[in-house]
Amino acid sequence: MTSATLSPNSLAQELWQTAWGKPWPYQSSDKITKPTIVADEDVPMVVDSSDDREDNDGENDSSTTPSELEYTFLYNIKSVVRACFGNEKAVGDVLVVRAEYVLLREMLETGYASRTEAIVITGQPGIGKTVFLLYLLLWRLEHKLPTAIQLAADTFVTFDDKGAVDLSTEQRIRLQDEYWALADSNAQIIQPCAVFLNSPVRHVIQASSPTPDRWKEWIKQSMGRVVVTDLPHTLEVLAIIKQLKLDMADAYRLIKK
């Protein structure tokens, strides 16, 4: 990263000290069983028309879904959002690591999207696109991989081997090519900041709603790719409801949508 006036951020630095080179300490595992009265329907992950992967010929049908799920969940997630200037009211304090998140990360690291610089992760509202960015951030910090994240319109935070720094989106700097730049899309942020778009980073990844107005222009100019995420299956919905300590009746309502 080129020289710039840097602003200390004790919360971001504390996050760096907690997560850089170490597994997120606030995590556990659990198991959940699918109620037999609930039908399980998986929707396969699809991508934009430029994707050249072969069809899976129905390999994701519900008959292959196990009747129970062992999963990992991360907690104290609101502290991550606070450290990155995000709206902590927009997320729960628990992050269930969905299989989809792991697949997306692997796709970005070594899969068909690994050579694409600009990527939009989208899908139906409420399926955890912003949460995926938080999972990806924590995973990269654990593996000491330089990462920048933008959860607010005027500020982003960088993490590398020197620590954590928050910077204004108006600053004229360039992130180095080993960085991944992660950007949310919310009431304040329409597209990733100019620093992200103008830097030779490995990936600029935006989590966004399906509304094309939020990403159509920048992703076209960047010759990027749009990835539409898979819906959570029954067991994942149940696990999320359980860990967020919501009414289980909500699970059935969500599953039936």
Short mmCIF file of C-alpha atoms in Angstrom, two decimals:
data_model
loop_
_atom_site.label_atom_id
_atom_site.label_comp_id
_atom_site.label_asym_id
_atom_site.label_seq_id
_atom_site.Cartn_x
_atom_site.Cartn_y
_atom_site.Cartn_z
CA MET A 1 0.00 0.00 0.00
CA THR A 2 1.35 3.40 -0.94
CA SER A 3 2.00 6.02 1.71
CA ALA A 4 -0.98 7.94 3.13
CA THR A 5 -2.11 9.57 6.32
CA LEU A 6 -3.21 6.65 8.47
CA SER A 7 -5.74 6.77 11.26
CA PRO A 8 -5.40 4.40 14.22
CA ASN A 9 -8.39 2.25 15.03
CA SER A 10 -8.13 0.45 18.34
CA LEU A 11 -11.06 -1.85 17.55
CA ALA A 12 -9.60 -2.90 14.21
CA GLN A 13 -6.17 -3.36 15.77
CA GLU A 14 -7.73 -5.48 18.49
CA LEU A 15 -9.42 -7.58 15.81
CA TRP A 16 -6.08 -7.97 14.04
CA GLN A 17 -4.38 -9.07 17.25
CA THR A 18 -7.15 -11.59 17.89
CA ALA A 19 -7.46 -13.06 14.39
CA TRP A 20 -4.19 -12.53 12.48
CA GLY A 21 -2.52 -15.91 12.12
CA LYS A 22 -4.97 -17.54 14.55
CA PRO A 23 -8.34 -19.28 14.26
CA TRP A 24 -11.22 -17.11 15.40
CA PRO A 25 -11.35 -17.96 19.12
CA TYR A 26 -15.09 -17.47 19.41
CA GLN A 27 -16.29 -20.60 17.69
CA SER A 28 -17.90 -23.92 18.45
CA SER A 29 -19.65 -26.82 16.73
CA ASP A 30 -23.10 -28.32 16.96
CA LYS A 31 -25.37 -30.86 15.30
CA ILE A 32 -28.96 -30.59 14.16
CA THR A 33 -31.42 -33.15 12.79
CA LYS A 34 -33.97 -32.46 10.09
CA PRO A 35 -37.60 -32.85 11.19
CA THR A 36 -39.30 -35.43 9.02
CA ILE A 37 -42.32 -33.16 8.53
CA VAL A 38 -40.29 -30.57 6.64
CA ALA A 39 -39.56 -31.07 2.96
CA ASP A 40 -36.01 -30.20 1.93
CA GLU A 41 -35.49 -28.34 -1.31
CA ASP A 42 -32.01 -27.32 -2.46
CA VAL A 43 -31.55 -24.77 -5.19
CA PRO A 44 -28.28 -25.27 -7.09
CA MET A 45 -25.83 -22.38 -7.26
CA VAL A 46 -25.83 -20.69 -10.68
CA VAL A 47 -23.68 -18.03 -12.23
CA ASP A 48 -24.02 -15.49 -15.02
CA SER A 49 -24.18 -16.52 -18.65
CA SER A 50 -20.42 -16.14 -19.08
CA ASP A 51 -19.83 -19.15 -16.81
CA ASP A 52 -18.41 -22.13 -18.68
CA ARG A 53 -18.99 -24.85 -16.11
CA GLU A 54 -20.88 -27.95 -17.10
CA ASP A 55 -24.34 -28.63 -15.70
CA ASN A 56 -24.41 -30.97 -12.70
CA ASP A 57 -27.27 -33.04 -14.15
CA GLY A 58 -29.34 -32.78 -11.01
CA GLU A 59 -26.71 -33.99 -8.58
CA ASN A 60 -27.93 -31.51 -5.97
CA ASP A 61 -31.42 -32.90 -5.55
CA SER A 62 -32.86 -33.22 -2.07
CA SER A 63 -32.41 -36.98 -1.94
CA THR A 64 -28.68 -36.45 -1.35
CA THR A 65 -29.21 -34.12 1.62
CA PRO A 66 -28.32 -35.86 4.91
CA SER A 67 -30.86 -36.09 7.70
CA GLU A 68 -28.49 -34.38 10.14
CA LEU A 69 -25.88 -31.67 9.92
CA GLU A 70 -22.73 -31.07 11.93
CA TYR A 71 -21.70 -27.45 11.56
CA THR A 72 -19.34 -24.81 12.90
CA PHE A 73 -20.53 -21.45 14.08
CA LEU A 74 -18.62 -18.29 14.95
CA TYR A 75 -19.86 -15.87 17.57
CA ASN A 76 -18.95 -12.37 18.75
CA ILE A 77 -19.48 -11.35 15.12
CA LYS A 78 -20.82 -7.91 16.01
CA SER A 79 -17.35 -7.03 17.30
CA VAL A 80 -15.97 -7.70 13.80
CA VAL A 81 -18.58 -5.43 12.25
CA ARG A 82 -17.89 -2.66 14.77
CA ALA A 83 -14.16 -2.85 14.11
CA CYS A 84 -14.84 -2.38 10.40
CA PHE A 85 -17.26 0.56 10.83
CA GLY A 86 -20.28 -1.49 9.80
CA ASN A 87 -23.85 -1.47 11.08
CA GLU A 88 -23.88 -4.13 13.78
CA LYS A 89 -27.69 -4.06 13.85
CA ALA A 90 -27.69 -5.53 10.35
CA VAL A 91 -26.16 -8.85 11.44
CA GLY A 92 -26.63 -11.37 14.19
CA ASP A 93 -23.86 -12.07 16.68
CA VAL A 94 -23.53 -15.65 15.40
CA LEU A 95 -22.29 -16.78 11.99
CA VAL A 96 -23.14 -20.32 10.91
CA VAL A 97 -20.48 -21.46 8.43
CA ARG A 98 -22.57 -22.75 5.55
CA ALA A 99 -21.10 -25.22 3.08
CA GLU A 100 -21.86 -22.61 0.42
CA TYR A 101 -19.41 -20.18 2.03
CA VAL A 102 -16.60 -22.72 1.83
CA LEU A 103 -17.43 -23.51 -1.80
CA LEU A 104 -17.48 -19.82 -2.70
CA ARG A 105 -14.12 -19.24 -1.01
CA GLU A 106 -12.55 -22.19 -2.83
CA MET A 107 -14.04 -20.98 -6.11
CA LEU A 108 -12.35 -17.60 -5.56
CA GLU A 109 -9.04 -19.11 -4.48
CA THR A 110 -8.49 -21.90 -6.97
CA GLY A 111 -11.72 -22.42 -8.92
CA TYR A 112 -13.17 -20.99 -12.11
CA ALA A 113 -13.39 -17.44 -10.64
CA SER A 114 -9.82 -17.36 -9.33
CA ARG A 115 -8.59 -15.37 -12.34
CA THR A 116 -11.49 -12.92 -12.35
CA GLU A 117 -10.63 -9.68 -10.58
CA ALA A 118 -14.13 -8.19 -10.16
CA ILE A 119 -16.88 -10.35 -8.69
CA VAL A 120 -20.38 -9.68 -7.39
CA ILE A 121 -21.84 -12.20 -4.95
CA THR A 122 -25.60 -11.92 -5.09
CA GLY A 123 -28.79 -13.89 -4.44
CA GLN A 124 -32.12 -13.61 -2.73
CA PRO A 125 -32.32 -11.07 0.13
CA GLY A 126 -31.59 -12.43 3.58
CA ILE A 127 -29.48 -15.44 2.61
CA GLY A 128 -26.25 -14.20 4.19
CA LYS A 129 -24.25 -12.41 1.50
CA THR A 130 -22.82 -9.85 3.92
CA VAL A 131 -22.17 -12.62 6.42
CA PHE A 132 -20.12 -14.38 3.74
CA LEU A 133 -17.82 -11.34 3.58
CA LEU A 134 -17.29 -11.55 7.34
CA TYR A 135 -16.53 -15.27 7.12
CA LEU A 136 -14.09 -14.59 4.27
CA LEU A 137 -12.40 -11.78 6.22
CA LEU A 138 -11.85 -13.94 9.30
CA TRP A 139 -10.59 -16.86 7.23
CA ARG A 140 -8.07 -14.65 5.44
CA LEU A 141 -6.88 -13.06 8.68
CA GLU A 142 -6.33 -16.53 10.15
CA HIS A 143 -4.13 -17.37 7.17
CA LYS A 144 -2.25 -14.03 7.25
CA LEU A 145 -3.57 -12.88 3.88
CA PRO A 146 -3.78 -9.10 3.23
CA THR A 147 -7.41 -8.01 3.06
CA ALA A 148 -9.36 -4.76 2.89
CA ILE A 149 -13.04 -4.47 3.78
CA GLN A 150 -15.56 -1.68 3.21
CA LEU A 151 -18.74 -1.78 5.29
CA ALA A 152 -19.29 2.01 5.39
CA ALA A 153 -19.52 4.63 2.64
CA ASP A 154 -16.63 6.80 3.84
CA THR A 155 -14.21 4.32 5.42
CA PHE A 156 -12.51 1.01 4.77
CA VAL A 157 -10.10 -1.04 6.87
CA THR A 158 -6.94 -2.83 5.75
CA PHE A 159 -5.33 -5.82 7.44
CA ASP A 160 -1.82 -7.04 6.69
CA ASP A 161 1.28 -8.25 8.52
CA LYS A 162 1.85 -4.76 9.96
CA GLY A 163 -1.58 -4.52 11.61
CA ALA A 164 -4.95 -2.90 10.91
CA VAL A 165 -5.54 0.61 9.58
CA ASP A 166 -8.72 2.49 8.73
CA LEU A 167 -8.65 4.88 5.81
CA SER A 168 -10.97 7.31 4.08
CA THR A 169 -12.45 6.16 0.80
CA GLU A 170 -11.45 9.58 -0.57
CA GLN A 171 -7.73 8.99 -0.11
CA ARG A 172 -5.61 8.51 -3.21
CA ILE A 173 -3.83 5.28 -2.48
CA ARG A 174 -3.38 1.95 -4.19
CA LEU A 175 -3.64 -1.41 -2.54
CA GLN A 176 -1.03 -3.95 -3.58
CA ASP A 177 -1.83 -6.94 -5.72
CA GLU A 178 -1.84 -9.50 -2.90
CA TYR A 179 -4.91 -7.85 -1.36
CA TRP A 180 -8.48 -9.02 -1.63
CA ALA A 181 -10.89 -6.06 -1.39
CA LEU A 182 -14.28 -6.92 0.12
CA ALA A 183 -17.19 -4.48 -0.17
CA ASP A 184 -20.73 -4.64 1.15
CA SER A 185 -23.71 -3.12 -0.66
CA ASN A 186 -26.19 -1.41 1.62
CA ALA A 187 -28.09 1.85 2.16
CA GLN A 188 -24.78 3.75 2.14
CA ILE A 189 -22.70 1.81 -0.40
CA ILE A 190 -23.80 1.35 -4.01
CA GLN A 191 -20.50 0.09 -5.42
CA PRO A 192 -16.98 -0.53 -4.07
CA CYS A 193 -14.97 2.61 -3.38
CA ALA A 194 -12.59 4.05 -5.99
CA VAL A 195 -9.55 2.83 -4.06
CA PHE A 196 -10.74 -0.76 -4.51
CA LEU A 197 -11.67 -0.33 -8.17
CA ASN A 198 -8.44 1.47 -9.11
CA SER A 199 -6.01 -0.82 -7.28
CA PRO A 200 -4.37 -3.88 -8.88
CA VAL A 201 -5.78 -6.20 -6.22
CA ARG A 202 -6.31 -9.93 -6.74
CA HIS A 203 -10.07 -9.64 -6.23
CA VAL A 204 -12.67 -6.93 -5.68
CA ILE A 205 -15.66 -8.78 -4.21
CA GLN A 206 -18.97 -7.06 -3.58
CA ALA A 207 -21.86 -8.70 -1.72
CA SER A 208 -25.02 -7.20 -3.18
CA SER A 209 -28.75 -7.58 -3.64
CA PRO A 210 -29.89 -8.89 -7.04
CA THR A 211 -30.81 -5.33 -8.11
CA PRO A 212 -28.61 -4.73 -11.20
CA ASP A 213 -28.52 -0.96 -10.61
CA ARG A 214 -26.10 -1.61 -7.75
CA TRP A 215 -23.49 -3.46 -9.71
CA LYS A 216 -24.24 -3.54 -13.45
CA GLU A 217 -22.03 -0.61 -14.47
CA TRP A 218 -18.94 -1.24 -12.37
CA ILE A 219 -18.90 -4.97 -13.01
CA LYS A 220 -19.26 -4.34 -16.76
CA GLN A 221 -16.44 -1.78 -16.78
CA SER A 222 -14.25 -4.18 -14.80
CA MET A 223 -15.16 -7.11 -17.08
CA GLY A 224 -16.17 -9.03 -14.00
CA ARG A 225 -18.45 -11.89 -13.10
CA VAL A 226 -21.72 -12.23 -11.20
CA VAL A 227 -22.19 -15.26 -8.94
CA VAL A 228 -25.68 -16.09 -7.69
CA THR A 229 -25.49 -17.98 -4.43
CA ASP A 230 -27.36 -21.08 -3.41
CA LEU A 231 -30.27 -20.85 -1.01
CA PRO A 232 -29.63 -22.40 2.41
CA HIS A 233 -31.12 -25.87 2.71
CA THR A 234 -33.42 -26.98 5.51
CA LEU A 235 -30.75 -28.01 8.00
CA GLU A 236 -28.80 -24.78 7.53
CA VAL A 237 -31.92 -22.70 8.12
CA LEU A 238 -32.64 -24.69 11.28
CA ALA A 239 -29.04 -24.24 12.46
CA ILE A 240 -29.14 -20.47 11.87
CA ILE A 241 -32.47 -20.12 13.68
CA LYS A 242 -31.15 -22.21 16.57
CA GLN A 243 -27.90 -20.27 17.00
CA LEU A 244 -29.62 -16.89 16.74
CA LYS A 245 -32.06 -18.14 19.39
CA LEU A 246 -35.11 -17.25 17.32
CA ASP A 247 -38.52 -18.88 17.45
CA MET A 248 -38.32 -22.24 15.69
CA ALA A 249 -41.68 -21.41 14.10
CA ASP A 250 -39.70 -18.88 12.04
CA ALA A 251 -37.66 -21.74 10.64
CA TYR A 252 -40.69 -23.44 9.18
CA ARG A 253 -41.93 -20.13 7.76
CA LEU A 254 -38.57 -19.48 6.10
CA ILE A 255 -38.22 -23.02 4.80
CA LYS A 256 -41.62 -22.90 3.12
CA LYS A 257 -40.78 -19.71 1.19
#
